[in-house]
Amino acid sequence: MNAEIAGMIGKRLLLSLITLLIVSFAVFFATNMLPGDTATILLGQAATPEAVAGLRHAMHLDEPALLRFLRWLMGVLTGDLGTSYANNMPIAQLIGYRFVNTMELAGITTLVAVPLAMTLGITAAVLRGTLYDRIVTVLTIGVISVPEFVVASTAVLIFAVYLKWLPAISFVNEVHSLSDLLRMYTMPVVTLTFVVSAQIIRMTRAAVIETLSMPYAEMALLKGASRSRIVLKHALPNSLGPIVNALALSLSYLIGGVIIIETIFNYPGIAKLMVDAVATRDLPLIQTCAVIFCLGYLILITIADIVAILSNPRLR
Amino acid sequence: MTDTITNWTKSDDARIEDAIRRGATRRDLLRMMLASGVALSAGGVLFGRAEQAVAATPVSGGHMKAAGISSSNADTLDPAKASLGTDYARCCSLYNRLTFIDGTGEPQMELAEKLETKDAKTWTVTLRKGVTFHDGKTLTSADVVFALKRHLNPAVGSKVAKIAAQMSEIKAIDPNTVEIVLNAPNADLPFILALHHFMIVQDGTVDFSKGNGTGAFVLETFEPGVRSIVKKNTNYWKPGLPHLDSFEFFAIPDATARVNALLAGDVQFCSSVDPRAAKLVDGQKDFRLSRSTVGQYTNLNIRLDMNKPDFVTGMKYLVDREQIIAAALRGFGDVGNDQPISQANVFHNPDLKPKEFDPDKAKHYFEKAGVLGQSIPVIASDAADFSIDMAMIIQASGAEIGLNLDVQRVPSDGYWDKYWLKAPIHFGNINPRPTPDIYFSLLYASDAPWNESQYKSPKFDSMMLEARGLLDQAKRHEIYNEMQTMISEEAGTIIPAYTTNADGISAKVKGLEVNALGGMMGYAMAEYVWLEP
């Protein structure tokens, strides 16, 4: 690796940090625009002005919002995520196992979706114009067009309510064996695979087709290289940049965007935690969730960028 | 006599069962069935069937999973802060109250052995002996004093701080006796102490994460916003209870997903089945609906300080109650007569008739108020159940006589903060409360915190105070009857219907009864139900 590449990567990382700071401030600002605060929401209908004032004081909510934000930021920098306004539990504890759940779901989905989607994408590109290619293309468009809640609800109706093969909701806390794991994760993972694969398939197919039409691919063909060798050795490494980018975008969705899946399968992940936190105006929790989502996104995008830089022969 | 009865569903069975449990006689039941158009000959069959169901002996054991409507990271094990059904259900399984309200709506003793007063002002609570907390400590008067006094501290954020404020003195007389002095006589104290928030926690508790109470279950797992699991308290002071070995409670906010979980057999109980999905549950042999109409309602509030009284009267005639029940509630409701005390309450005034749907009369009042031709905004939201459908129905009736109601649908988030009590015309949503006094002081007294229509009447206020201190129930009933009439005629709150809550249960769940505090037996279901193996 030469100095130029190191410099580019360093710049990327610095930009990521600045983005993170901007995002957390933007989220803080947006949260403050919402009507009501934790005290009014916790008291609900019982919120008389005196009760709200009393609780606000007890929770230090009467301090300036910016001060609370800065305090939270300082805490995060020193590794202290603070405590939730809504239930006084340490945020690290609240987020902890739900983050693990989300990563589990994202991980399993990645393991299933990425090899599947890339294989389909590459084979469709190689067999461009054949019946196989057309079937794959039509199916991916079909899958992109159907919203995930339709896929998930239909799956629940068929496999849980009528056939009773799988549970309608995911009790991930009760996974003790491989068969439990299969039962609990099959429907959420299949639904998510539907959503993320379609993009990857289309992107991979397009990128591989483009590279295959390059002069050097033709040159390799003329030199008598086998088709699989051309694709795997010549075309794929050079189309890696756009493919990894598509992968990063699709996978980043798995960290924060799976709220619909979490709702339908009652899966205790982190997206629902943040939605709850917004509903209760639980500022430290919202901030921490937002930073985690943003961090996940940035890590994936940065990795994609680095891979793109490294796979660029001009920079190698 | 025939064994096949047409038009008879599982929920009708449940209703009969409930009636028998509540002490209905055979004659009552026959009258009930005649009213619903079932042939007299069928009565015998049904009665026999229902009696069998009631007579079955409870079986001990089993793990029950139940799904509520909503939970969030604000879930708590602190009864003072409990706000959602999930909190109530959890707290009911872990803690006890001094009193509780039974199926007939009357207060019964729980942790209190006796609750005595001569003047409804100074009350002596004698505690039950030999009750222990989950950690082994014996219940004493210090715990009760601590648990009640907490509500007066604003830092606790108690939901019943306002109600608790009337307890001016709470002190321990001896280890087994507590004296509560109220700042004014209130004969309803036994009902008030039965509210979920007044559950008894141990003296000095600051950290509620252990759920250390005297209740039927011991906390095993509590994950806010996810689930809670409680295990049978083998030392429970009520003999023979609970029947279940363990009880798991969590929320599935999505109504369809909730019913699906029941139908798929993942849970044995799901709260609040959407009337639209009711047929799905009711028609099947493995499931049934448990219905309760205990006084919950969605009402249209017209602020009297911002609207003309003639307009309010016109609106009362414009509301087609039957249509609202048929279309908005899909049959899940009883006609309301514009005051909060429902048929489920012993103080309900049966002589007070609801206003007839009469567009001509309504038009007359609207002309008098001079509002025809103007655009009048009405705020509705998903936050107030069924309010959007109700608003559309009223809007359609208005359009026919030239009243232009502009229905504005606003988001649920922030509704109670931004629109409720504030907009000139908006919807409210009130949960069941055990006594008329709580409804009146909360909603209709001149200084009521939730005076939805800004109703002010010195006469009403003085009647409320008078009735509150009365230990003579008959005299009290008389006053409450008149107060109900006053609200119905004078206040700007239109209560078209009392809504029926329908919970979906597996046919294996037995022992579930109707309770005046709401569905799930007033949320205390876990302690009493049992599962058929």
PDB file of N, CA, C and O in Angstrom, chain A residues 164-214:
ATOM      1  N   LYS A 164     -49.129 -23.831  10.060  1.00  0.00           N
ATOM      2  CA  LYS A 164     -48.590 -23.959  11.419  1.00  0.00           C
ATOM      3  C   LYS A 164     -47.219 -24.623  11.435  1.00  0.00           C
ATOM      4  O   LYS A 164     -46.874 -25.381  12.340  1.00  0.00           O
ATOM      5  N   TRP A 165     -46.421 -24.360  10.392  1.00  0.00           N
ATOM      6  CA  TRP A 165     -45.068 -24.917  10.349  1.00  0.00           C
ATOM      7  C   TRP A 165     -44.101 -24.054  11.150  1.00  0.00           C
ATOM      8  O   TRP A 165     -43.188 -24.552  11.779  1.00  0.00           O
ATOM      9  N   LEU A 166     -44.310 -22.735  11.050  1.00  0.00           N
ATOM     10  CA  LEU A 166     -43.377 -21.799  11.665  1.00  0.00           C
ATOM     11  C   LEU A 166     -44.139 -20.889  12.624  1.00  0.00           C
ATOM     12  O   LEU A 166     -45.334 -20.692  12.459  1.00  0.00           O
ATOM     13  N   PRO A 167     -43.450 -20.335  13.623  1.00  0.00           N
ATOM     14  CA  PRO A 167     -44.141 -19.419  14.536  1.00  0.00           C
ATOM     15  C   PRO A 167     -44.431 -18.078  13.848  1.00  0.00           C
ATOM     16  O   PRO A 167     -43.666 -17.653  12.983  1.00  0.00           O
ATOM     17  N   ALA A 168     -45.527 -17.442  14.247  1.00  0.00           N
ATOM     18  CA  ALA A 168     -45.894 -16.155  13.635  1.00  0.00           C
ATOM     19  C   ALA A 168     -45.002 -15.043  14.149  1.00  0.00           C
ATOM     20  O   ALA A 168     -44.848 -14.013  13.512  1.00  0.00           O
ATOM     21  N   ILE A 169     -44.445 -15.228  15.335  1.00  0.00           N
ATOM     22  CA  ILE A 169     -43.552 -14.203  15.870  1.00  0.00           C
ATOM     23  C   ILE A 169     -42.241 -14.867  16.287  1.00  0.00           C
ATOM     24  O   ILE A 169     -42.204 -16.061  16.568  1.00  0.00           O
ATOM     25  N   SER A 170     -41.192 -14.055  16.320  1.00  0.00           N
ATOM     26  CA  SER A 170     -39.871 -14.613  16.598  1.00  0.00           C
ATOM     27  C   SER A 170     -39.523 -14.497  18.071  1.00  0.00           C
ATOM     28  O   SER A 170     -39.247 -13.411  18.551  1.00  0.00           O
ATOM     29  N   PHE A 171     -39.539 -15.604  18.765  1.00  0.00           N
ATOM     30  CA  PHE A 171     -39.072 -15.594  20.146  1.00  0.00           C
ATOM     31  C   PHE A 171     -37.576 -15.896  20.117  1.00  0.00           C
ATOM     32  O   PHE A 171     -37.163 -17.012  20.400  1.00  0.00           O
ATOM     33  N   VAL A 172     -36.771 -14.901  19.757  1.00  0.00           N
ATOM     34  CA  VAL A 172     -35.345 -15.200  19.592  1.00  0.00           C
ATOM     35  C   VAL A 172     -34.685 -15.567  20.898  1.00  0.00           C
ATOM     36  O   VAL A 172     -33.625 -16.164  20.911  1.00  0.00           O
ATOM     37  N   ASN A 173     -35.339 -15.200  22.011  1.00  0.00           N
ATOM     38  CA  ASN A 173     -34.738 -15.532  23.302  1.00  0.00           C
ATOM     39  C   ASN A 173     -34.861 -17.010  23.609  1.00  0.00           C
ATOM     40  O   ASN A 173     -34.317 -17.489  24.578  1.00  0.00           O
ATOM     41  N   GLU A 174     -35.639 -17.692  22.812  1.00  0.00           N
ATOM     42  CA  GLU A 174     -35.869 -19.102  23.113  1.00  0.00           C
ATOM     43  C   GLU A 174     -35.149 -20.034  22.163  1.00  0.00           C
ATOM     44  O   GLU A 174     -35.538 -21.180  21.999  1.00  0.00           O
ATOM     45  N   VAL A 175     -34.117 -19.520  21.512  1.00  0.00           N
ATOM     46  CA  VAL A 175     -33.375 -20.367  20.591  1.00  0.00           C
ATOM     47  C   VAL A 175     -32.388 -21.234  21.373  1.00  0.00           C
ATOM     48  O   VAL A 175     -31.473 -20.727  22.012  1.00  0.00           O
ATOM     49  N   HIS A 176     -32.609 -22.534  21.379  1.00  0.00           N
ATOM     50  CA  HIS A 176     -31.724 -23.426  22.123  1.00  0.00           C
ATOM     51  C   HIS A 176     -31.040 -24.427  21.204  1.00  0.00           C
ATOM     52  O   HIS A 176     -30.087 -25.068  21.590  1.00  0.00           O
ATOM     53  N   SER A 177     -31.581 -24.613  20.011  1.00  0.00           N
ATOM     54  CA  SER A 177     -30.996 -25.632  19.145  1.00  0.00           C
ATOM     55  C   SER A 177     -31.051 -25.157  17.700  1.00  0.00           C
ATOM     56  O   SER A 177     -31.647 -24.127  17.396  1.00  0.00           O
ATOM     57  N   LEU A 178     -30.441 -25.917  16.825  1.00  0.00           N
ATOM     58  CA  LEU A 178     -30.402 -25.547  15.418  1.00  0.00           C
ATOM     59  C   LEU A 178     -31.806 -25.512  14.823  1.00  0.00           C
ATOM     60  O   LEU A 178     -32.143 -24.628  14.040  1.00  0.00           O
ATOM     61  N   SER A 179     -32.664 -26.446  15.263  1.00  0.00           N
ATOM     62  CA  SER A 179     -34.008 -26.469  14.697  1.00  0.00           C
ATOM     63  C   SER A 179     -34.800 -25.253  15.185  1.00  0.00           C
ATOM     64  O   SER A 179     -35.591 -24.676  14.431  1.00  0.00           O
ATOM     65  N   ASP A 180     -34.575 -24.829  16.439  1.00  0.00           N
ATOM     66  CA  ASP A 180     -35.203 -23.590  16.929  1.00  0.00           C
ATOM     67  C   ASP A 180     -34.772 -22.435  16.051  1.00  0.00           C
ATOM     68  O   ASP A 180     -35.567 -21.613  15.621  1.00  0.00           O
ATOM     69  N   LEU A 181     -33.450 -22.386  15.811  1.00  0.00           N
ATOM     70  CA  LEU A 181     -32.876 -21.298  15.032  1.00  0.00           C
ATOM     71  C   LEU A 181     -33.537 -21.236  13.662  1.00  0.00           C
ATOM     72  O   LEU A 181     -33.950 -20.172  13.195  1.00  0.00           O
ATOM     73  N   LEU A 182     -33.677 -22.403  13.037  1.00  0.00           N
ATOM     74  CA  LEU A 182     -34.297 -22.435  11.710  1.00  0.00           C
ATOM     75  C   LEU A 182     -35.736 -21.975  11.782  1.00  0.00           C
ATOM     76  O   LEU A 182     -36.202 -21.188  10.960  1.00  0.00           O
ATOM     77  N   ARG A 183     -36.460 -22.441  12.793  1.00  0.00           N
ATOM     78  CA  ARG A 183     -37.873 -22.086  12.921  1.00  0.00           C
ATOM     79  C   ARG A 183     -38.056 -20.580  13.136  1.00  0.00           C
ATOM     80  O   ARG A 183     -38.903 -19.949  12.513  1.00  0.00           O
ATOM     81  N   MET A 184     -37.238 -20.009  14.014  1.00  0.00           N
ATOM     82  CA  MET A 184     -37.409 -18.602  14.365  1.00  0.00           C
ATOM     83  C   MET A 184     -36.960 -17.668  13.247  1.00  0.00           C
ATOM     84  O   MET A 184     -37.530 -16.620  13.038  1.00  0.00           O
ATOM     85  N   TYR A 185     -35.865 -18.041  12.569  1.00  0.00           N
ATOM     86  CA  TYR A 185     -35.267 -17.089  11.634  1.00  0.00           C
ATOM     87  C   TYR A 185     -35.718 -17.257  10.191  1.00  0.00           C
ATOM     88  O   TYR A 185     -35.509 -16.369   9.380  1.00  0.00           O
ATOM     89  N   THR A 186     -36.307 -18.406   9.857  1.00  0.00           N
ATOM     90  CA  THR A 186     -36.602 -18.642   8.446  1.00  0.00           C
ATOM     91  C   THR A 186     -37.396 -17.502   7.817  1.00  0.00           C
ATOM     92  O   THR A 186     -36.970 -16.904   6.833  1.00  0.00           O
ATOM     93  N   MET A 187     -38.549 -17.174   8.393  1.00  0.00           N
ATOM     94  CA  MET A 187     -39.394 -16.168   7.737  1.00  0.00           C
ATOM     95  C   MET A 187     -38.766 -14.774   7.699  1.00  0.00           C
ATOM     96  O   MET A 187     -38.736 -14.151   6.633  1.00  0.00           O
ATOM     97  N   PRO A 188     -38.246 -14.262   8.835  1.00  0.00           N
ATOM     98  CA  PRO A 188     -37.615 -12.941   8.743  1.00  0.00           C
ATOM     99  C   PRO A 188     -36.449 -12.918   7.758  1.00  0.00           C
ATOM    100  O   PRO A 188     -36.322 -11.985   6.961  1.00  0.00           O
ATOM    101  N   VAL A 189     -35.624 -13.957   7.792  1.00  0.00           N
ATOM    102  CA  VAL A 189     -34.442 -13.955   6.925  1.00  0.00           C
ATOM    103  C   VAL A 189     -34.856 -14.047   5.454  1.00  0.00           C
ATOM    104  O   VAL A 189     -34.331 -13.333   4.605  1.00  0.00           O
ATOM    105  N   VAL A 190     -35.823 -14.907   5.161  1.00  0.00           N
ATOM    106  CA  VAL A 190     -36.253 -15.033   3.765  1.00  0.00           C
ATOM    107  C   VAL A 190     -36.831 -13.707   3.272  1.00  0.00           C
ATOM    108  O   VAL A 190     -36.521 -13.245   2.171  1.00  0.00           O
ATOM    109  N   THR A 191     -37.653 -13.069   4.106  1.00  0.00           N
ATOM    110  CA  THR A 191     -38.236 -11.787   3.697  1.00  0.00           C
ATOM    111  C   THR A 191     -37.148 -10.755   3.438  1.00  0.00           C
ATOM    112  O   THR A 191     -37.161 -10.057   2.418  1.00  0.00           O
ATOM    113  N   LEU A 192     -36.189 -10.674   4.346  1.00  0.00           N
ATOM    114  CA  LEU A 192     -35.116  -9.693   4.176  1.00  0.00           C
ATOM    115  C   LEU A 192     -34.242 -10.031   2.973  1.00  0.00           C
ATOM    116  O   LEU A 192     -33.784  -9.144   2.258  1.00  0.00           O
ATOM    117  N   THR A 193     -34.032 -11.329   2.753  1.00  0.00           N
ATOM    118  CA  THR A 193     -33.228 -11.745   1.607  1.00  0.00           C
ATOM    119  C   THR A 193     -33.883 -11.272   0.313  1.00  0.00           C
ATOM    120  O   THR A 193     -33.230 -10.768  -0.585  1.00  0.00           O
ATOM    121  N   PHE A 194     -35.194 -11.396   0.255  1.00  0.00           N
ATOM    122  CA  PHE A 194     -35.958 -10.901  -0.896  1.00  0.00           C
ATOM    123  C   PHE A 194     -35.610  -9.442  -1.142  1.00  0.00           C
ATOM    124  O   PHE A 194     -35.322  -9.034  -2.254  1.00  0.00           O
ATOM    125  N   VAL A 195     -35.658  -8.659  -0.049  1.00  0.00           N
ATOM    126  CA  VAL A 195     -35.496  -7.220  -0.201  1.00  0.00           C
ATOM    127  C   VAL A 195     -34.077  -6.845  -0.634  1.00  0.00           C
ATOM    128  O   VAL A 195     -33.894  -6.083  -1.575  1.00  0.00           O
ATOM    129  N   VAL A 196     -33.078  -7.411   0.072  1.00  0.00           N
ATOM    130  CA  VAL A 196     -31.722  -6.952  -0.224  1.00  0.00           C
ATOM    131  C   VAL A 196     -31.128  -7.613  -1.479  1.00  0.00           C
ATOM    132  O   VAL A 196     -30.318  -6.996  -2.162  1.00  0.00           O
ATOM    133  N   SER A 197     -31.539  -8.846  -1.794  1.00  0.00           N
ATOM    134  CA  SER A 197     -30.912  -9.541  -2.921  1.00  0.00           C
ATOM    135  C   SER A 197     -31.172  -8.842  -4.247  1.00  0.00           C
ATOM    136  O   SER A 197     -30.281  -8.742  -5.081  1.00  0.00           O
ATOM    137  N   ALA A 198     -32.407  -8.390  -4.425  1.00  0.00           N
ATOM    138  CA  ALA A 198     -32.800  -7.854  -5.722  1.00  0.00           C
ATOM    139  C   ALA A 198     -31.825  -6.778  -6.195  1.00  0.00           C
ATOM    140  O   ALA A 198     -31.354  -6.824  -7.346  1.00  0.00           O
ATOM    141  N   GLN A 199     -31.481  -5.848  -5.281  1.00  0.00           N
ATOM    142  CA  GLN A 199     -30.557  -4.776  -5.649  1.00  0.00           C
ATOM    143  C   GLN A 199     -29.190  -5.333  -6.029  1.00  0.00           C
ATOM    144  O   GLN A 199     -28.590  -4.929  -7.029  1.00  0.00           O
ATOM    145  N   ILE A 200     -28.714  -6.270  -5.183  1.00  0.00           N
ATOM    146  CA  ILE A 200     -27.372  -6.820  -5.424  1.00  0.00           C
ATOM    147  C   ILE A 200     -27.338  -7.555  -6.766  1.00  0.00           C
ATOM    148  O   ILE A 200     -26.389  -7.412  -7.545  1.00  0.00           O
ATOM    149  N   ILE A 201     -28.381  -8.323  -7.033  1.00  0.00           N
ATOM    150  CA  ILE A 201     -28.412  -9.079  -8.294  1.00  0.00           C
ATOM    151  C   ILE A 201     -28.303  -8.134  -9.495  1.00  0.00           C
ATOM    152  O   ILE A 201     -27.471  -8.307 -10.389  1.00  0.00           O
ATOM    153  N   ARG A 202     -29.116  -7.095  -9.476  1.00  0.00           N
ATOM    154  CA  ARG A 202     -29.145  -6.176 -10.622  1.00  0.00           C
ATOM    155  C   ARG A 202     -27.813  -5.453 -10.778  1.00  0.00           C
ATOM    156  O   ARG A 202     -27.295  -5.306 -11.880  1.00  0.00           O
ATOM    157  N   MET A 203     -27.261  -5.030  -9.656  1.00  0.00           N
ATOM    158  CA  MET A 203     -26.004  -4.297  -9.712  1.00  0.00           C
ATOM    159  C   MET A 203     -24.878  -5.198 -10.204  1.00  0.00           C
ATOM    160  O   MET A 203     -24.063  -4.804 -11.057  1.00  0.00           O
ATOM    161  N   THR A 204     -24.820  -6.413  -9.650  1.00  0.00           N
ATOM    162  CA  THR A 204     -23.758  -7.352 -10.041  1.00  0.00           C
ATOM    163  C   THR A 204     -23.850  -7.669 -11.530  1.00  0.00           C
ATOM    164  O   THR A 204     -22.851  -7.643 -12.258  1.00  0.00           O
ATOM    165  N   ARG A 205     -25.072  -7.934 -11.962  1.00  0.00           N
ATOM    166  CA  ARG A 205     -25.272  -8.291 -13.370  1.00  0.00           C
ATOM    167  C   ARG A 205     -24.782  -7.158 -14.267  1.00  0.00           C
ATOM    168  O   ARG A 205     -23.996  -7.380 -15.205  1.00  0.00           O
ATOM    169  N   ALA A 206     -25.194  -5.932 -13.953  1.00  0.00           N
ATOM    170  CA  ALA A 206     -24.821  -4.788 -14.780  1.00  0.00           C
ATOM    171  C   ALA A 206     -23.311  -4.597 -14.796  1.00  0.00           C
ATOM    172  O   ALA A 206     -22.697  -4.409 -15.863  1.00  0.00           O
ATOM    173  N   ALA A 207     -22.687  -4.690 -13.613  1.00  0.00           N
ATOM    174  CA  ALA A 207     -21.247  -4.437 -13.522  1.00  0.00           C
ATOM    175  C   ALA A 207     -20.458  -5.492 -14.294  1.00  0.00           C
ATOM    176  O   ALA A 207     -19.504  -5.167 -15.014  1.00  0.00           O
ATOM    177  N   VAL A 208     -20.863  -6.747 -14.134  1.00  0.00           N
ATOM    178  CA  VAL A 208     -20.129  -7.823 -14.808  1.00  0.00           C
ATOM    179  C   VAL A 208     -20.301  -7.708 -16.329  1.00  0.00           C
ATOM    180  O   VAL A 208     -19.337  -7.868 -17.095  1.00  0.00           O
ATOM    181  N   ILE A 209     -21.505  -7.381 -16.772  1.00  0.00           N
ATOM    182  CA  ILE A 209     -21.737  -7.235 -18.214  1.00  0.00           C
ATOM    183  C   ILE A 209     -20.845  -6.135 -18.779  1.00  0.00           C
ATOM    184  O   ILE A 209     -20.213  -6.294 -19.832  1.00  0.00           O
ATOM    185  N   GLU A 210     -20.770  -5.025 -18.005  1.00  0.00           N
ATOM    186  CA  GLU A 210     -19.960  -3.917 -18.495  1.00  0.00           C
ATOM    187  C   GLU A 210     -18.499  -4.320 -18.635  1.00  0.00           C
ATOM    188  O   GLU A 210     -17.859  -4.050 -19.646  1.00  0.00           O
ATOM    189  N   THR A 211     -17.976  -4.993 -17.602  1.00  0.00           N
ATOM    190  CA  THR A 211     -16.568  -5.386 -17.654  1.00  0.00           C
ATOM    191  C   THR A 211     -16.326  -6.400 -18.772  1.00  0.00           C
ATOM    192  O   THR A 211     -15.268  -6.378 -19.418  1.00  0.00           O
ATOM    193  N   LEU A 212     -17.290  -7.296 -18.971  1.00  0.00           N
ATOM    194  CA  LEU A 212     -17.099  -8.329 -19.995  1.00  0.00           C
ATOM    195  C   LEU A 212     -17.004  -7.717 -21.392  1.00  0.00           C
ATOM    196  O   LEU A 212     -16.438  -8.319 -22.303  1.00  0.00           O
ATOM    197  N   SER A 213     -17.596  -6.527 -21.540  1.00  0.00           N
ATOM    198  CA  SER A 213     -17.573  -5.920 -22.868  1.00  0.00           C
ATOM    199  C   SER A 213     -16.300  -5.084 -23.075  1.00  0.00           C
ATOM    200  O   SER A 213     -16.114  -4.475 -24.112  1.00  0.00           O
ATOM    201  N   MET A 214     -15.446  -5.022 -22.026  1.00  0.00           N
ATOM    202  CA  MET A 214     -14.195  -4.262 -22.137  1.00  0.00           C
ATOM    203  C   MET A 214     -13.228  -4.960 -23.086  1.00  0.00           C
ATOM    204  O   MET A 214     -13.234  -6.195 -23.189  1.00  0.00           O
TER     205      MET A 214
END
